[in-house]
Short mmCIF file of C-alpha atoms in Angstrom, two decimals:
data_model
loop_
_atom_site.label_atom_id
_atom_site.label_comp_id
_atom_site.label_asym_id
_atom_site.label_seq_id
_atom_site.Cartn_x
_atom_site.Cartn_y
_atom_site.Cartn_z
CA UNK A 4 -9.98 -16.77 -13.27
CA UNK A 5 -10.51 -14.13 -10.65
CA UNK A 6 -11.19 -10.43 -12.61
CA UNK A 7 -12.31 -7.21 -9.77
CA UNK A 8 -14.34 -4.30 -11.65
CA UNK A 9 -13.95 -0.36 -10.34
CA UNK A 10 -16.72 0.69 -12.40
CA UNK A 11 -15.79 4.42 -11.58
CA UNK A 12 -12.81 5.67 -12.37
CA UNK A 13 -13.73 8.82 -10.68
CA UNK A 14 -15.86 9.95 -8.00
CA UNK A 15 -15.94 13.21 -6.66
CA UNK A 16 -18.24 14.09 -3.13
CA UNK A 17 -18.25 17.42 -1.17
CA UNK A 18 -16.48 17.20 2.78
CA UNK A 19 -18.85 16.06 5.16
CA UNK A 20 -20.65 13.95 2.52
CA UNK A 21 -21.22 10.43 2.59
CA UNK A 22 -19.20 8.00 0.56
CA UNK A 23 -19.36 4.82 -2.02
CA UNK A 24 -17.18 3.57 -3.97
CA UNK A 25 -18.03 0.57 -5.75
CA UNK A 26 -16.62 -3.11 -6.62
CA UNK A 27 -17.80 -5.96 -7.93
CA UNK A 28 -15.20 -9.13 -8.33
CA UNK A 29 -15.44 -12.49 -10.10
CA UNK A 30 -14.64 -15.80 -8.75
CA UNK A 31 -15.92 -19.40 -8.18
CA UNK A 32 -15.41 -19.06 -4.59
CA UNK A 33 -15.51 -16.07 -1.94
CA UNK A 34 -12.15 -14.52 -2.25
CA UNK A 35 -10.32 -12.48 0.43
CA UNK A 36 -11.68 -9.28 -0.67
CA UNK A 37 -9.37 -5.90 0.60
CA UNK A 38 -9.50 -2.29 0.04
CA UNK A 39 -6.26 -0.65 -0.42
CA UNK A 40 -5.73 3.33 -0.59
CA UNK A 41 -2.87 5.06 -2.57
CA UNK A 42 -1.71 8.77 -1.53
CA UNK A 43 0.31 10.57 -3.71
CA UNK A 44 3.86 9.29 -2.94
CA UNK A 45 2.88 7.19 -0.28
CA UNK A 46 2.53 3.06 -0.34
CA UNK A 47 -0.71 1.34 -0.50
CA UNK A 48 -2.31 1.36 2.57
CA UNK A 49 -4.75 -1.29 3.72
CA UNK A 50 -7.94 0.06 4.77
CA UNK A 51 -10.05 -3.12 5.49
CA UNK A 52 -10.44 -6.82 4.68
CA UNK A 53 -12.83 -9.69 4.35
CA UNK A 54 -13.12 -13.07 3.85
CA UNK A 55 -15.78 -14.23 6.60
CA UNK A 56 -18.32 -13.51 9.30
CA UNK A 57 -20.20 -10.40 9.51
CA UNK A 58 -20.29 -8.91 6.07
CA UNK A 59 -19.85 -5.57 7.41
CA UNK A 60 -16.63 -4.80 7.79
CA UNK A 61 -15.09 -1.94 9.54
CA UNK A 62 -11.84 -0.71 8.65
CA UNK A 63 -9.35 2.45 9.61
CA UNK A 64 -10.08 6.08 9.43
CA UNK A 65 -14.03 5.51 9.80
CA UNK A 66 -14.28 3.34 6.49
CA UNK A 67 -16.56 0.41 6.29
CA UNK A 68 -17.00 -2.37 3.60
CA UNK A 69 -20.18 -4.55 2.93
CA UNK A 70 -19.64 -7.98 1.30
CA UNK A 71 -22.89 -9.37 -0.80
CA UNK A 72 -22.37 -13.17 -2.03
CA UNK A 73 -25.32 -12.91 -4.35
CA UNK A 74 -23.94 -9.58 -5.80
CA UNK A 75 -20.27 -10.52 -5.94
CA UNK A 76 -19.93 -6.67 -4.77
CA UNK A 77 -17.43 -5.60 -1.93
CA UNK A 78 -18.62 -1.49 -1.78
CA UNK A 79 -16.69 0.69 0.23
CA UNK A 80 -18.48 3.32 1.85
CA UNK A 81 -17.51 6.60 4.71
CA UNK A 82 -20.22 8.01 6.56
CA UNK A 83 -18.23 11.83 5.90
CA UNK A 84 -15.44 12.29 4.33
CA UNK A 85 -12.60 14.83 4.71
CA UNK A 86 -10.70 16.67 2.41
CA UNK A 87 -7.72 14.20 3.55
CA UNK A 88 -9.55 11.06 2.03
CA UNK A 89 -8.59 12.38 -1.42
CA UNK A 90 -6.72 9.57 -2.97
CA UNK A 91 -7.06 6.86 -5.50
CA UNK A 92 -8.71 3.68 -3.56
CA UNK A 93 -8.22 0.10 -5.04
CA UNK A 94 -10.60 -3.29 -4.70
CA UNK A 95 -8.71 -6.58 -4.52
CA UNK A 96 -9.29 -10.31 -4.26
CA UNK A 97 -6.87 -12.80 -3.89
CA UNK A 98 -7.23 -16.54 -3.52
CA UNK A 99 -5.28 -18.98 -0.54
CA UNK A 100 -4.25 -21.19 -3.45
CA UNK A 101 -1.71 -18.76 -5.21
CA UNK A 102 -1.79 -15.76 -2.91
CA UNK A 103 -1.27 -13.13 -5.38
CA UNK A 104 -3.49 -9.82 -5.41
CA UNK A 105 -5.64 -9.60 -7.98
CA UNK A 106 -6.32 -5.70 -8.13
CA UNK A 107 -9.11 -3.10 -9.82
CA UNK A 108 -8.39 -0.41 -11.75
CA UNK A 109 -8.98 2.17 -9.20
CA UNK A 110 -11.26 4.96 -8.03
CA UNK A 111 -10.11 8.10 -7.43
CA UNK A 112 -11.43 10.09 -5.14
CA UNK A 113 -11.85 13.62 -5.46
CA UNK A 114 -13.34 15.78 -2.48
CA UNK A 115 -14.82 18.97 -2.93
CA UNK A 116 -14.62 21.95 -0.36
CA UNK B 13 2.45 3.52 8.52
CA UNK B 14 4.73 0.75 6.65
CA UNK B 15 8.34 0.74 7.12
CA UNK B 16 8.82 -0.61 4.23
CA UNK B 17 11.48 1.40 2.67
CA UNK B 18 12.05 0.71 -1.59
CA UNK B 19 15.19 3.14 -3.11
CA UNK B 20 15.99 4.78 -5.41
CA UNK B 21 12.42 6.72 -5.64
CA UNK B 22 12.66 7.78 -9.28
CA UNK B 23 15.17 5.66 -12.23
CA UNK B 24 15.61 7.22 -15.43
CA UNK B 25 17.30 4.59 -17.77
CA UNK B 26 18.04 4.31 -21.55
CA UNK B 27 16.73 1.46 -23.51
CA UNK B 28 18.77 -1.62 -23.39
CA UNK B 29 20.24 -0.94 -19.94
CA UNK B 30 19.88 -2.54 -16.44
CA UNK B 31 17.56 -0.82 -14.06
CA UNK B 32 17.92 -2.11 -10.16
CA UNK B 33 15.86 -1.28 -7.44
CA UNK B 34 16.27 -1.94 -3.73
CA UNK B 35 13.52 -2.92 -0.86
CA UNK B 36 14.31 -3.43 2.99
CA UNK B 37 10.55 -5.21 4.41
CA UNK B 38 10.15 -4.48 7.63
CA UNK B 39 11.21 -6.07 10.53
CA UNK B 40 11.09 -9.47 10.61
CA UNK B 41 8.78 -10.03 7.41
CA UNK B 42 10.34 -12.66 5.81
CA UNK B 43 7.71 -12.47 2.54
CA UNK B 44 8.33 -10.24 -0.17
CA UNK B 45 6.39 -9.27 -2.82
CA UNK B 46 7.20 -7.04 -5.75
CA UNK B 47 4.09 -5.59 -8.05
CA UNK B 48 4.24 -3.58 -11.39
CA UNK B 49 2.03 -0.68 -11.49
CA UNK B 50 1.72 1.02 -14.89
CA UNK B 51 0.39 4.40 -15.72
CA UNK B 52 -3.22 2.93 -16.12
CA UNK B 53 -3.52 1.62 -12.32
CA UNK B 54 -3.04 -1.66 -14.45
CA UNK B 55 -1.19 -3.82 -11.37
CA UNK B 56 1.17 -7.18 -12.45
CA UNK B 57 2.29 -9.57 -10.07
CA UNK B 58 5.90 -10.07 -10.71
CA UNK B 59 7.49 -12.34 -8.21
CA UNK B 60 7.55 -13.31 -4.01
CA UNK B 61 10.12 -14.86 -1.64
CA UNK B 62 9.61 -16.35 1.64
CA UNK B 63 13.17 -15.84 3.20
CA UNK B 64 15.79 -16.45 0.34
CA UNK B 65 14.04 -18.69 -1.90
CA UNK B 66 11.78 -17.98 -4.95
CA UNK B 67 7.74 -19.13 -4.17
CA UNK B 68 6.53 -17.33 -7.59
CA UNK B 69 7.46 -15.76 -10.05
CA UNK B 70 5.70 -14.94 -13.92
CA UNK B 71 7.56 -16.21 -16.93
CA UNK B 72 8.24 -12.39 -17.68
CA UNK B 73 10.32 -12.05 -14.58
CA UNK B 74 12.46 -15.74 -14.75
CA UNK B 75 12.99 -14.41 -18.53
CA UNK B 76 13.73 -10.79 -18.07
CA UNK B 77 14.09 -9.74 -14.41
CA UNK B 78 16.99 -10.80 -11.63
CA UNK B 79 15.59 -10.61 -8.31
CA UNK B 80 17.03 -11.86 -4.77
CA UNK B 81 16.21 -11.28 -1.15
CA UNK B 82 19.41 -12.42 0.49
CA UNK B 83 19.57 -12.46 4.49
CA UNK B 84 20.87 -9.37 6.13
CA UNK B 85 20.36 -7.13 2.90
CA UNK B 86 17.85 -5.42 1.18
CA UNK B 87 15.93 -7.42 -2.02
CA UNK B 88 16.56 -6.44 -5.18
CA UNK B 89 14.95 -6.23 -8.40
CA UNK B 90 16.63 -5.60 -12.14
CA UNK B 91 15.49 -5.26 -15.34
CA UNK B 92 18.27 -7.39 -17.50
CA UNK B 93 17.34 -4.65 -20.62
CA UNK B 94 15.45 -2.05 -20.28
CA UNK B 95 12.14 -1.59 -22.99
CA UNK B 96 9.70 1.33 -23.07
CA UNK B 97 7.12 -1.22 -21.75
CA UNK B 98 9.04 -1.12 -18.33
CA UNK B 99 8.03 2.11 -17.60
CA UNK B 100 5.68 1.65 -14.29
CA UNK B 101 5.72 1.86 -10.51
CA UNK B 102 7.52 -1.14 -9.15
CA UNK B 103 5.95 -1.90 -5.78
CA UNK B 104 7.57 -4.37 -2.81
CA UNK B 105 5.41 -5.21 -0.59
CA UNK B 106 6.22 -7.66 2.78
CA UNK B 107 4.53 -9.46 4.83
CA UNK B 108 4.86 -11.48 8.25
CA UNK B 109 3.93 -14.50 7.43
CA UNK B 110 2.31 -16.16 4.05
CA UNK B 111 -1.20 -16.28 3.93
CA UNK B 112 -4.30 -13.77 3.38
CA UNK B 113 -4.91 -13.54 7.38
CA UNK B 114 -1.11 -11.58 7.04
CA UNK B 115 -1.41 -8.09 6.25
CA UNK B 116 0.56 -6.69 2.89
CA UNK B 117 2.58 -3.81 3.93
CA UNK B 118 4.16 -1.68 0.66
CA UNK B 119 6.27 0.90 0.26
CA UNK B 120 5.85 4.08 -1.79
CA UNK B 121 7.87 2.22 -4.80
CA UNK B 122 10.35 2.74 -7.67
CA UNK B 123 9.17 4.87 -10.62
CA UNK B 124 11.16 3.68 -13.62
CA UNK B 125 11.28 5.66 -16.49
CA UNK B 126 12.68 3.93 -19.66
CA UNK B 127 13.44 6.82 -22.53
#
């Protein structure tokens, strides 16, 4: 069975610093891997996706992904981040064979002024 | 920014009684989703349509949930009886097609309450 680990459950980073926040999933194949953000009172909001090709993957608002096979790790990561960026930010995998999200336990992100 | 639009936004309900929530996908997304998200970020896959009909659905929601996406109104989910344990974030999410390649597009969801 698939299984995604948020190993943080909270990260906090000044403005203008740079960003990670980690995941590491568990499958027998390469899952669709997304990063989803959650604002207070807002829906989820996908930020990026990946299930082939370059394993750099760039998403909205200046965010970027890096998929390693031999890690099983999806990390997200922001060059700077703004005080905006403060939210809780979920990994997920999901398969083509039942289609259901298969989510993390989320990282929320604090930013510092 | 999703139009998908999920009412009422909060649902305070005794224990025992029905609890139904709305969602209108956007435009022409004929997938549905729905999601439970408890207080621990813990999220449960509950059930999807493709148009009208049922593609999935866990035994907890065929047992304990009614949920329908008729054509031409919004899709509806509701808790039969109410428990404590139902407390959580319901989240629909739609979708323009099924697949991965489709994007998931959710709404800001239900917070249910159960006193």
């Amino acid at each position: 069975a698939q299984s995604v680990t948020q190993p943080d459950a909270r990260v906090t980073v000044s403005e203008g610093a740079s960003l990670q926040l980690r995941c590491k999933y568990s499958s027998s194949v390469t899952p669709y891997l997304f990063w989803y953000v959650q604002y207070p009172r807002q829906g989820l909001q996908l930020l990026l996706k990946y299930y082939s090709g370059d394993p750099v993957v760039q998403g909205v608002n200046g965010f970027e992904a890096e998929f390693s096979k031999s890690n099983s790790s999806f990390h997200l990561r922001k060059a700077s981040v703004h005080w905006s960026d403060s939210a809780v930010y979920f990994c997920a995998v999901s398969m083509d064979s039942n289609y259901q999200l298969i989510w993390g336990s989320g990282t929320k992100l604090i930013i510092k002024p | 920014n999703s139009k998908v639009i999920q009412t009422p936004r909060y649902l305070v309900k005794g224990q025992g009684q029905k609890a139904k929530m709305r969602c209108i996908p956007e435009k022409g997304h004929p997938v549905v989703f729905w999601y439970q998200q408890n207080k621990n970020n813990e999220f449960k896959f509950l059930i999807n349509f493709q148009n009208q009909e049922v593609l999935q659905q866990i035994d907890m929601t065929e047992k304990r949930f009614s949920a329908e996406c008729p054509s031409n109104s919004p899709c509806s989910l509701e808790i039969q009886s109410s428990e404590a344990g139902d407390s959580a974030l319901y989240l629909c999410a739609s979708s323009l097609d099924w697949g991965n390649q489709n994007t998931l597009y959710f709404g800001a969801g239900t917070r249910l309450s159960v006193l």
